[in-house]
XYZ file of C-alpha atoms in Angstrom:
679
model
C -20.691 -43.417 -25.736
C -22.093 -42.084 -22.643
C -25.926 -42.625 -22.842
C -27.753 -39.958 -24.507
C -30.679 -40.552 -22.017
C -28.716 -39.996 -19.148
C -26.860 -36.754 -20.307
C -30.469 -35.144 -21.121
C -31.723 -36.038 -17.329
C -28.511 -35.154 -15.542
C -27.853 -31.536 -17.608
C -32.124 -30.788 -17.028
C -32.096 -31.804 -13.383
C -28.723 -29.522 -12.969
C -30.774 -26.483 -14.892
C -27.524 -26.118 -17.119
C -28.522 -27.791 -19.957
C -26.447 -26.156 -23.344
C -27.513 -28.265 -26.215
C -25.077 -26.857 -28.604
C -21.733 -27.076 -25.653
C -22.988 -31.220 -25.511
C -22.536 -31.744 -29.315
C -19.266 -29.763 -29.461
C -17.962 -31.782 -26.304
C -19.108 -34.962 -27.488
C -17.666 -34.894 -30.596
C -14.386 -34.019 -28.703
C -14.534 -37.342 -26.777
C -15.419 -39.101 -29.964
C -11.707 -38.272 -31.369
C -10.040 -39.408 -28.505
C -8.871 -43.228 -28.007
C -10.079 -44.440 -24.683
C -9.363 -47.628 -25.030
C -5.557 -46.619 -25.368
C -6.097 -44.312 -21.581
C -6.209 -45.671 -18.109
C -9.575 -45.047 -18.535
C -10.810 -47.996 -21.146
C -13.446 -47.696 -23.787
C -16.260 -45.277 -22.968
C -18.676 -48.357 -22.822
C -16.417 -49.778 -19.658
C -16.903 -46.884 -17.868
C -18.359 -46.905 -14.357
C -21.250 -45.058 -13.664
C -19.311 -42.684 -11.505
C -17.350 -41.520 -14.112
C -20.248 -41.544 -16.364
C -22.577 -39.026 -13.900
C -19.143 -36.622 -13.469
C -18.692 -36.364 -17.621
C -22.074 -35.723 -18.199
C -22.013 -32.834 -15.270
C -18.836 -31.544 -16.446
C -20.325 -31.541 -20.236
C -23.686 -30.227 -19.618
C -22.093 -26.607 -17.724
C -21.518 -23.909 -19.551
C -18.814 -22.801 -16.793
C -15.468 -23.811 -17.679
C -15.202 -27.235 -15.979
C -12.390 -29.542 -16.254
C -12.624 -33.459 -14.688
C -9.266 -35.471 -13.286
C -10.111 -39.117 -13.164
C -8.556 -42.102 -11.864
C -4.946 -42.222 -9.941
C -3.190 -41.201 -13.318
C -5.504 -37.869 -13.312
C -6.847 -38.391 -17.159
C -8.673 -35.307 -18.495
C -11.552 -34.593 -19.876
C -13.065 -30.932 -19.691
C -16.182 -28.998 -21.517
C -16.387 -26.643 -24.096
C -16.331 -23.950 -21.791
C -12.883 -24.868 -20.951
C -11.325 -24.706 -24.327
C -10.243 -21.150 -24.299
C -8.216 -21.458 -20.820
C -5.870 -24.370 -22.526
C -5.084 -22.377 -25.548
C -3.004 -24.676 -27.865
C -3.183 -27.166 -25.209
C -5.968 -28.344 -26.591
C -7.400 -30.698 -28.270
C -3.982 -32.988 -27.456
C -4.929 -32.149 -23.367
C -8.232 -34.295 -24.005
C -7.422 -37.989 -22.419
C -4.047 -36.675 -21.195
C -2.614 -37.308 -17.831
C -2.636 -33.642 -15.919
C 0.968 -33.566 -14.684
C 1.987 -33.966 -18.619
C -0.714 -31.416 -19.680
C 0.553 -28.778 -17.066
C 4.357 -29.267 -15.997
C 4.866 -25.800 -15.636
C 2.723 -25.535 -13.163
C 2.469 -29.027 -11.572
C 4.792 -28.410 -8.446
C 1.798 -25.479 -7.526
C -1.651 -27.425 -8.592
C -0.548 -30.807 -8.210
C -0.243 -31.094 -4.539
C -3.680 -29.523 -3.755
C -5.421 -31.976 -6.577
C -3.900 -34.724 -5.016
C -5.194 -33.650 -1.386
C -8.502 -33.256 -2.826
C -8.601 -36.392 -4.210
C -7.113 -38.242 -0.908
C -8.784 -36.358 1.642
C -12.321 -35.132 -0.022
C -11.087 -31.703 1.080
C -12.423 -29.051 -1.265
C -9.509 -26.376 -2.213
C -10.192 -22.703 -3.533
C -7.753 -20.385 -4.967
C -8.256 -17.048 -6.120
C -6.549 -14.899 -9.111
C -3.708 -17.191 -8.480
C -0.740 -16.506 -10.590
C 1.056 -19.346 -13.366
C 3.576 -18.876 -16.151
C 1.795 -20.925 -18.837
C 2.745 -21.766 -22.415
C -0.471 -21.549 -24.026
C 0.044 -19.572 -27.124
C 3.482 -20.464 -28.422
C 5.047 -17.948 -25.520
C 5.860 -17.808 -21.570
C 2.953 -15.448 -20.397
C 1.824 -14.460 -16.984
C -1.886 -15.885 -16.557
C -4.359 -15.554 -13.177
C -7.408 -17.759 -12.492
C -10.132 -18.388 -10.118
C -10.803 -21.789 -9.194
C -11.661 -24.355 -6.971
C -11.014 -28.634 -6.663
C -14.032 -30.674 -5.665
C -13.745 -34.673 -5.205
C -16.390 -36.619 -7.148
C -16.790 -40.057 -5.735
C -17.189 -43.682 -7.105
C -17.041 -47.187 -5.730
C -13.665 -47.754 -4.699
C -10.411 -45.422 -4.396
C -9.443 -45.540 -8.369
C -13.197 -45.208 -9.363
C -12.726 -41.362 -7.944
C -12.196 -37.713 -9.382
C -11.172 -34.362 -9.008
C -13.732 -31.792 -10.739
C -12.302 -28.324 -11.361
C -14.278 -25.349 -11.586
C -12.004 -22.329 -13.237
C -12.452 -18.627 -14.524
C -9.526 -16.628 -15.652
C -9.272 -13.339 -14.015
C -5.876 -11.915 -15.928
C -7.776 -9.002 -17.169
C -9.167 -7.714 -14.235
C -5.551 -8.729 -12.243
C -3.834 -6.272 -15.083
C -6.282 -3.543 -14.271
C -6.055 -3.553 -10.301
C -2.127 -3.692 -10.803
C -2.472 -0.816 -13.253
C -4.737 0.925 -10.707
C -1.755 0.294 -7.954
C 1.190 1.736 -10.145
C -0.585 4.917 -10.584
C -1.844 5.130 -6.928
C 2.029 4.715 -5.780
C 2.375 7.939 -7.627
C 0.327 9.587 -5.952
C 0.927 11.832 -2.735
C -1.629 11.029 -0.824
C -2.035 7.432 1.255
C -4.281 5.073 -1.200
C -5.525 1.871 0.587
C -8.188 -1.005 0.172
C -10.270 -2.848 2.535
C -12.697 -5.824 2.716
C -16.277 -5.099 3.424
C -15.681 -6.009 6.999
C -13.199 -3.129 7.229
C -9.935 -5.022 7.152
C -7.586 -3.398 5.392
C -5.713 -5.752 2.576
C -3.407 -3.144 0.204
C -1.905 0.268 1.157
C 0.410 2.295 -1.121
C 4.167 3.163 -1.055
C 3.322 6.777 0.493
C 1.482 4.705 3.904
C 5.323 3.155 4.261
C 6.758 6.348 3.813
C 4.867 8.459 6.258
C 3.899 5.673 8.907
C 7.740 4.204 8.737
C 5.741 0.865 9.296
C 6.664 -2.461 7.336
C 3.638 -3.458 4.646
C 2.344 -6.175 6.923
C 1.868 -3.852 10.015
C -0.830 -1.769 7.740
C -2.842 -5.158 7.446
C -3.039 -5.152 11.376
C -5.302 -3.403 13.844
C -2.276 -3.304 16.165
C -0.256 -1.215 13.253
C -2.824 1.244 12.998
C -3.101 1.496 16.950
C 0.234 2.691 16.841
C -0.136 5.434 14.414
C -3.434 6.650 14.836
C -4.452 9.407 17.766
C -6.792 7.069 20.320
C -9.092 10.349 20.736
C -9.893 9.628 16.975
C -9.799 5.531 16.607
C -13.627 5.958 17.858
C -14.341 8.220 15.254
C -12.766 6.323 12.271
C -15.179 3.037 13.778
C -18.495 5.155 13.553
C -17.475 6.667 10.718
C -16.930 3.709 8.843
C -19.641 1.600 10.284
C -22.521 4.025 9.612
C -20.804 3.883 5.791
C -21.168 0.069 5.861
C -24.579 -0.366 7.319
C -25.948 2.134 4.208
C -23.818 1.214 1.821
C -22.467 4.549 0.835
C -19.149 6.363 1.066
C -17.688 7.663 4.013
C -15.639 10.301 5.345
C -13.979 11.586 8.555
C -11.096 13.777 9.787
C -8.314 11.726 11.838
C -5.002 11.989 13.308
C -1.655 9.826 12.256
C 1.631 9.969 12.956
C 4.992 8.513 12.321
C 5.944 5.219 14.122
C 7.525 6.267 17.136
C 6.893 10.054 16.875
C 6.012 12.566 19.501
C 2.376 13.878 19.998
C 3.324 17.168 18.687
C 4.390 15.078 15.282
C 0.493 14.153 14.978
C -1.276 14.949 11.794
C -4.849 15.934 10.373
C -6.280 13.709 7.725
C -8.905 13.328 5.492
C -10.343 9.605 5.017
C -12.645 8.863 2.535
C -13.171 6.026 0.796
C -15.925 4.198 -1.517
C -17.424 1.145 -2.553
C -16.534 -1.317 -5.046
C -19.554 -2.898 -6.454
C -19.632 -6.243 -8.830
C -21.890 -6.627 -11.703
C -24.451 -8.006 -9.222
C -24.215 -4.944 -7.143
C -22.632 -6.748 -4.220
C -19.481 -4.530 -3.045
C -16.309 -6.738 -2.764
C -14.191 -4.107 -1.793
C -13.712 -0.411 -0.799
C -10.929 2.218 -1.817
C -10.355 5.268 -0.146
C -7.686 7.673 0.228
C -6.153 9.664 3.296
C -5.231 13.057 2.364
C -2.741 15.295 4.632
C -5.102 18.357 5.703
C -3.226 19.104 8.421
C -1.984 22.582 7.260
C -5.335 23.324 5.946
C -7.561 22.465 9.421
C -4.970 24.502 11.378
C -5.527 27.612 8.950
C -9.051 27.392 9.414
C -8.735 27.219 12.999
C -6.801 30.221 13.239
C -8.722 32.204 10.377
C -11.879 31.683 11.825
C -11.882 34.480 13.890
C -9.955 36.658 11.044
C -11.988 36.212 8.777
C -10.583 38.808 6.750
C -7.294 36.620 6.094
C -9.059 34.047 3.481
C -8.630 35.982 0.597
C -4.559 36.350 1.139
C -4.676 32.696 2.779
C -6.464 31.020 -0.423
C -4.469 33.349 -3.122
C -1.250 32.500 -1.630
C -2.238 27.989 -2.212
C -3.674 29.219 -5.268
C -0.610 30.576 -6.706
C 1.898 28.254 -4.815
C -0.526 25.198 -6.584
C 0.061 26.889 -9.802
C 3.063 25.720 -12.454
C 6.447 28.052 -11.850
C 7.030 27.605 -15.451
C 5.646 27.022 -18.677
C 7.573 24.792 -21.129
C 9.998 26.607 -23.211
C 10.578 24.593 -26.298
C 11.465 26.209 -29.901
C 8.712 27.255 -32.188
C 5.844 27.079 -29.167
C 5.032 29.894 -27.336
C 3.320 29.469 -23.844
C 1.729 32.486 -21.484
C -0.611 32.191 -18.795
C -2.597 34.787 -16.254
C -4.301 33.868 -13.029
C -6.471 36.659 -11.902
C -8.435 36.297 -8.270
C -11.468 37.343 -7.769
C -11.893 40.774 -5.925
C -14.195 39.288 -3.412
C -12.023 37.780 -0.544
C -14.279 34.076 -0.397
C -14.185 33.629 -3.733
C -10.663 32.736 -4.329
C -9.274 29.277 -4.989
C -10.854 27.172 -7.686
C -9.291 27.843 -10.961
C -5.992 26.328 -12.629
C -3.639 25.982 -15.468
C -1.307 23.998 -16.576
C 1.166 23.270 -18.894
C 4.101 20.089 -18.903
C 6.303 18.127 -21.011
C 6.377 14.059 -20.556
C 9.340 12.413 -20.823
C 8.655 11.092 -24.678
C 8.119 14.793 -25.847
C 4.323 15.273 -25.542
C 3.136 18.179 -23.925
C 0.139 18.255 -21.755
C -2.280 21.530 -21.642
C -5.249 21.790 -18.839
C -7.547 24.278 -17.111
C -9.947 23.710 -15.003
C -12.510 25.373 -12.176
C -13.417 23.976 -9.089
C -17.689 24.562 -8.112
C -16.950 26.812 -4.717
C -14.779 29.297 -3.582
C -12.163 29.383 -0.564
C -9.045 27.805 0.840
C -11.590 24.210 0.140
C -11.541 24.952 -3.753
C -7.558 25.863 -3.685
C -6.814 22.070 -2.083
C -9.452 20.621 -4.513
C -8.102 22.459 -7.084
C -4.190 21.288 -6.441
C -5.270 17.977 -5.706
C -6.935 17.650 -9.190
C -4.432 19.127 -10.554
C -1.735 16.617 -9.479
C -4.007 13.847 -10.149
C -4.143 15.130 -14.207
C -0.322 15.180 -13.778
C 0.248 11.544 -12.191
C -2.347 9.695 -14.585
C -0.507 11.810 -17.485
C 2.973 9.493 -16.441
C 0.493 6.376 -17.389
C -2.435 7.205 -19.612
C -1.880 8.177 -23.370
C -4.915 9.884 -24.203
C -6.798 12.646 -22.616
C -10.470 10.651 -21.702
C -8.471 8.779 -19.675
C -6.113 11.171 -17.761
C -9.587 12.744 -17.130
C -11.355 10.082 -15.845
C -8.652 8.841 -13.454
C -8.726 12.186 -12.016
C -13.092 11.907 -11.564
C -12.136 8.090 -9.929
C -9.286 10.849 -7.383
C -11.836 12.995 -7.020
C -14.734 11.076 -6.234
C -12.756 9.052 -3.637
C -10.826 12.258 -1.958
C -13.396 14.835 -1.875
C -17.097 13.023 -3.218
C -19.044 16.171 -2.986
C -16.814 18.313 -5.312
C -17.813 18.752 -8.851
C -14.734 20.363 -10.781
C -14.927 21.228 -14.494
C -11.660 20.570 -16.725
C -10.229 20.331 -20.398
C -7.521 18.741 -20.695
C -4.957 18.496 -24.536
C -1.914 16.826 -25.350
C 0.163 18.339 -27.973
C 2.565 16.232 -30.043
C 5.432 18.889 -30.981
C 6.502 16.672 -33.717
C 3.248 16.741 -35.873
C 1.444 19.665 -33.846
C -1.403 17.115 -33.848
C -3.325 18.367 -30.524
C -5.765 15.541 -28.909
C -8.208 16.806 -26.258
C -11.244 15.956 -23.742
C -13.688 18.122 -22.207
C -15.501 17.687 -18.756
C -18.216 19.976 -18.715
C -15.878 23.459 -19.302
C -16.046 25.716 -21.854
C -14.392 25.025 -25.170
C -11.083 26.854 -26.402
C -10.788 28.907 -29.178
C -8.138 28.620 -31.934
C -7.521 31.465 -33.699
C -5.920 30.643 -37.156
C -3.643 33.272 -39.145
C -6.169 34.409 -41.221
C -8.341 35.267 -38.651
C -10.666 32.549 -38.578
C -11.635 31.054 -35.438
C -12.829 27.230 -34.605
C -13.855 26.012 -31.188
C -12.404 22.838 -30.211
C -15.810 21.240 -28.768
C -15.886 18.268 -26.928
C -18.638 16.479 -24.817
C -18.084 15.033 -21.172
C -19.446 15.440 -17.764
C -17.775 17.322 -15.166
C -15.515 15.484 -12.618
C -17.186 14.504 -9.632
C -20.477 13.380 -11.664
C -19.571 10.992 -13.939
C -19.362 7.797 -11.616
C -22.895 9.020 -10.600
C -24.003 8.756 -14.472
C -22.574 6.243 -15.969
C -23.637 6.432 -19.334
C -21.478 9.281 -20.153
C -19.881 9.350 -24.025
C -16.658 11.500 -23.469
C -14.525 11.370 -26.438
C -11.374 11.577 -27.489
C -10.942 14.796 -30.928
C -8.202 16.048 -32.332
C -6.978 19.009 -34.762
C -3.949 19.895 -36.213
C -2.696 23.117 -34.915
C -1.396 25.063 -38.112
C 1.454 27.430 -38.124
C 0.978 30.696 -36.492
C -2.399 29.717 -34.974
C -3.041 30.940 -31.536
C -4.939 28.557 -29.046
C -6.836 30.238 -25.735
C -7.699 28.186 -22.801
C -9.602 29.547 -20.612
C -11.912 29.500 -17.078
C -15.943 30.762 -17.425
C -14.944 33.584 -15.432
C -13.196 35.197 -18.238
C -16.618 35.438 -19.884
C -19.078 36.017 -17.005
C -17.385 39.151 -15.421
C -20.707 41.060 -16.943
C -22.973 38.314 -15.972
C -23.631 37.734 -19.582
C -22.547 34.917 -21.139
C -23.273 35.372 -24.337
C -21.788 39.430 -24.276
C -18.897 38.024 -22.604
C -18.363 35.268 -25.487
C -18.327 37.887 -28.055
C -15.984 39.935 -26.384
C -13.615 37.206 -26.436
C -14.334 36.450 -29.830
C -13.626 39.954 -31.075
C -10.464 40.559 -29.097
C -8.697 37.161 -30.311
C -10.044 38.538 -33.750
C -8.074 41.336 -33.224
C -4.343 42.291 -34.127
C -3.416 43.761 -30.972
C -3.923 40.768 -28.672
C -2.972 38.416 -32.215
C 0.342 39.888 -32.232
C 1.183 40.760 -28.589
C 4.035 39.234 -27.087
C 1.813 37.915 -24.195
C -1.340 37.369 -25.800
C -2.972 35.977 -22.216
C -2.238 39.413 -20.965
C -3.702 41.149 -23.504
C -6.695 38.993 -23.588
C -7.104 40.015 -19.925
C -6.851 43.331 -20.224
C -8.903 43.641 -23.347
C -11.951 41.533 -22.249
C -12.161 41.832 -18.304
C -13.834 45.102 -16.909
C -14.343 43.477 -13.174
C -13.216 40.446 -11.730
C -16.214 39.184 -10.041
C -14.819 35.305 -10.059
C -11.038 33.671 -10.312
C -10.059 33.456 -14.110
C -7.073 31.334 -15.495
C -6.061 32.047 -19.063
C -3.596 29.881 -20.962
C -2.279 30.637 -24.260
C -0.162 28.913 -26.996
C 1.452 30.394 -30.350
C 2.727 27.678 -33.207
C 5.304 30.386 -34.561
C 7.182 27.524 -36.640
C 6.090 24.599 -38.753
C 6.718 21.416 -37.205
C 10.353 20.250 -38.785
C 12.026 22.701 -36.238
C 10.771 20.272 -33.290
C 12.932 17.738 -33.669
C 16.170 17.347 -35.941
C 17.710 16.109 -37.763
C 14.676 14.365 -39.232
C 14.719 11.598 -41.904
C 12.135 9.801 -44.461
C 12.551 6.725 -46.308
C 10.307 3.692 -47.803
C 10.069 1.208 -44.673
C 12.117 -1.427 -47.105
C 14.866 0.696 -48.170
C 17.618 -1.005 -45.853
C 20.730 1.052 -46.749
C 18.965 4.121 -45.855
C 17.862 2.698 -42.508
C 21.809 2.033 -41.987
C 22.812 5.178 -43.056
C 19.948 6.708 -40.327
C 20.933 4.338 -37.711
C 24.673 5.431 -37.991
C 23.749 9.173 -38.055
C 22.296 8.862 -35.093
C 24.776 7.452 -33.006
C 27.042 9.705 -34.260
C 24.956 12.570 -33.628
C 24.499 11.252 -29.729
C 28.347 10.552 -29.732
C 28.722 14.490 -30.344
C 26.650 15.549 -27.490
C 29.109 13.065 -25.128
C 27.105 9.507 -25.160
C 29.417 6.448 -24.308
C 29.786 3.806 -27.072
C 27.787 1.586 -24.946
C 24.181 4.919 -24.967
C 25.346 4.813 -28.626
C 25.089 1.030 -29.099
C 21.851 1.150 -27.330
C 20.211 3.885 -29.004
C 21.050 1.913 -32.252
C 19.433 -1.308 -31.262
C 16.212 1.165 -30.476
C 15.986 2.410 -33.688
C 16.207 -1.300 -35.223
C 13.701 -2.895 -33.127
C 11.396 0.146 -34.007
C 12.098 0.155 -37.361
C 11.549 -3.787 -37.677
C 7.779 -3.321 -35.874
C 7.019 -0.792 -38.635
C 8.607 -2.655 -41.368
C 6.527 -5.612 -40.274
C 3.224 -3.705 -40.653
C 3.620 -1.210 -43.373
C 5.240 -1.057 -46.792
C 4.792 2.969 -47.334
C 7.249 5.950 -45.775
C 8.713 6.252 -42.652
C 9.574 9.707 -40.913
C 12.366 9.210 -38.337
C 13.454 11.874 -36.265
C 15.792 12.677 -33.005
C 14.548 15.448 -30.748
C 17.108 16.775 -28.358
C 15.407 19.715 -27.099
C 14.472 18.325 -23.231
C 16.593 16.305 -20.834
C 17.302 12.928 -22.593
C 16.519 12.347 -26.561
C 13.777 11.132 -27.715
C 13.768 8.729 -30.889
C 10.715 8.998 -33.110
C 9.628 6.794 -35.550
C 6.321 7.311 -37.437
C 4.488 4.755 -39.835
C 1.419 5.157 -42.090
C 0.544 1.489 -41.822
C -2.230 0.162 -40.170
C -0.529 0.612 -36.748
C 0.938 -1.820 -34.375
C 0.331 -1.868 -30.190
C 2.823 -1.503 -27.568
C 1.930 -3.066 -24.475
C 3.535 -2.487 -21.267
C 3.033 -5.783 -19.840
C 6.152 -7.428 -21.872
C 6.972 -11.321 -21.399
C 9.050 -12.493 -19.060
C 10.720 -14.786 -21.262
C 13.752 -12.832 -23.375
C 14.147 -15.451 -25.540
C 10.240 -15.764 -26.761
C 9.680 -14.801 -30.678
C 6.484 -13.049 -29.781
C 6.544 -9.477 -28.572
C 10.728 -9.695 -28.105
C 11.961 -6.573 -29.764
C 9.556 -4.404 -27.834
C 10.962 -6.457 -25.054
C 14.556 -5.469 -25.858
C 13.347 -1.497 -26.602
C 11.589 -1.540 -23.646
C 14.383 -2.814 -21.452
C 16.981 -0.564 -22.934
C 14.982 2.669 -23.193
C 13.890 4.917 -20.255
C 10.553 5.059 -21.962
C 8.666 4.061 -24.868
C 4.993 4.729 -26.072
C 2.988 4.006 -29.446
C 0.161 5.829 -30.211
C -2.306 6.055 -33.021
C -1.499 9.011 -35.327
C -4.506 11.114 -36.082
C -4.434 10.920 -40.031
C -3.738 7.135 -39.630
C -0.490 4.483 -38.686
C 1.934 5.121 -35.606
C 3.770 7.018 -33.708
C 6.421 5.451 -31.556
C 8.563 7.034 -29.115
C 11.553 5.989 -27.147
C 13.293 8.245 -24.363
C 16.771 7.023 -24.706
C 18.551 6.574 -21.538
C 20.818 9.342 -21.560
C 21.156 12.904 -20.311
C 21.864 15.846 -22.732
C 23.619 18.695 -21.884
C 22.013 21.933 -21.332
C 22.176 23.815 -24.190
C 20.284 27.697 -25.050
C 16.843 27.759 -26.607
C 17.140 28.191 -30.113
C 14.146 29.859 -31.539
C-alpha cells in the first residue's frame, strides 16, 4: 500500500490534492493482485514508482502511468471516462493488451519517450476505439513524459490526456457548412499562418490544397500592390485583438492581369475560455462587381436607385413553392427615395425532406451595400437550412456569417419552418416584427418570439433566442412583412392598426393575391423598402402526402402490407426493382426504431409532390435521435439500422414533434416524373 504520509505530502506540494479522487483511486489499486503483475506487490515498489503513482492519483486531470519494460498501467479517477468499458480490467494491464487497435500509433511514441526521455505531444489525434460496445471515432489531445528511476527497468511514461471529440466534431460541422457557401472561408493561427481553406478557395484559385497554407501560394494569386494592404490590415488587428477588414485583388493561378477581382477580406478572433485567441476565422467575399459599380456610379449618383433595385430583385427568389393545399404570394416594393433601396427580402423554399423554409428580413441601412448584405444573409440562411434542423440554429449560423463578412451590419429577420405533413410551423425571431396569423373566424394572432438582431448576438452572449411553434389551421392566412409596411406614416401604432384591419377584412382575406391586396390597402406612400410574404392554407394536412396510413406499432401484418404498398406505388411511378427494394428496407429500419421506442400509434406517409419521394414515419413515443455521424463499423449493433437508412436514402432527418413524439423523414434515392399540380 502506498504510504499515506507520502500521498498527502506530494499531493499538497503539487497543489492538486483531491481527497475523494485519491480514495477512489486507492480503492481501485486495492482490487488488483499486483503480486501477479510484473510490478510485484505494492510493498516492493521502488520510491520512483511510488512517487509516480502518488502524483498520478493526486491529480484531477486525467492521467495514466505506464511503468517498466512491460508498460503496466496505473491511472487515476479522472482517466476512467476515457477508458469506457475497458475499466476496471485496464488497471494493471499491459498497454499493448489494453489498446490493441491503437497500438501501432501510440506504441512507438511511448517506447521512444521511455527510451530517450524526449517528450511527445499530439493535438486532436483521432483513434478508432471500442470503448462502449461499438467502434467509434474519438479525438484526444495528449502528452507523454518520462519518469526516471534508479535503473532502466525502474522507469515509466506519464500520459496526460483530454478527450476533444465534441470540439473536433463541431469544427467538422463548421467546415462542412463552409464548403457549401459561395464565399471563400479560411482560418489562420494567431501569427497569420493559414491552416485551412474551404472548397471555394480551390475552385477559384486553381491551386492544390497544400498551396493555400504557404506564402508562395498566396503570392501567386494576390495582386503585388495589395500584399502591403493585407499585411498592414492584419498587423493592426493582431496588435489590438480585434476584427480586421480590407479589400484586395486575387486572381486564378496563371490568369492574366485583367482577371484580378476585388475581394473583401474579413476575420474575427476565436477565443478560448480564458480569453486567449487560439485561431482566426475569416471570409473573402467577391465584391469586384460592387466595387466597379461604385467607381462608375460615383459621378452618376442618380443611377444608384436603378443599380440597387436591380441587385435586390435579382437576389429575391425567382419562384415560390408550388404545393397542393398551400398558396404563397409575395410583394417587394422599393423605397421611393433613390438612396433607400436595398435592404429588405422575402424568401420561401422547400428542403429535400419536404419542409418549407420561410424568411423575411431587413438590413439596417440602404443602398447597394445593404443589398449585398441582404443577398449574403439570405444565402447564408439557405445554406444553414441544409444543415441545421431548427430556426434558432439557422439564424445563429447566419449571425456568424454576417459577423465574419460585414461586422458593422445589423440585420433583423424572422424565420419559420413549415412541415406540410402536419402543418406544424416552428419559428424564431432576430429582432424583427412578429408575423400575423389570421384564422378563418377572423381572429388574428401574433407569432411573437424573442431574439436579438443578427450582428448583435456575438456582442451580447446572454441572448436567449428560443424556438416557438404553432399549428397552422385550415383556411388560415399567415403574413410575414418588414417594418416599412407599418412605418410608412411614421406612426408605428397607426400602421399596425391599419395592417390588422386590412387582414381582418374579407377583401384581403379572400383575395387571390393577399400580399398585393395588403400592399394596396395598407400603404399610402412608400418611404422605405417593403417586403410582404403570405401563406394561405387551403386544405387539411391529409392532402400534403398521399397515401397515408395509421396503425399500432406492434401490428406486424399491417407493417408488411404498407411496405408492399410503398414498393408497388414507387414501381408504378417508374422505380427500378433495386430502388423499390431500398425503399422497403428504409421503411423497415425507420419503423423498427419507432417500435423500439413506443407502443402507441404510428403514422406513415409517402410524399410524392417533390423531385424525389419522401417517406415519413411519425410516432407518439418519447422520441429517438438520429446522429449524422454514424458508426464506421456496419456490423455494429448500435446505430446499424440508421446507418443502413442513411446509406440507402438521399437524406435522413429526425425531429421532435410539437405535441410529442418524433417525425422521421427519408428522402428516397430516386427521381419522380414531373406531374401537373392538382390542388
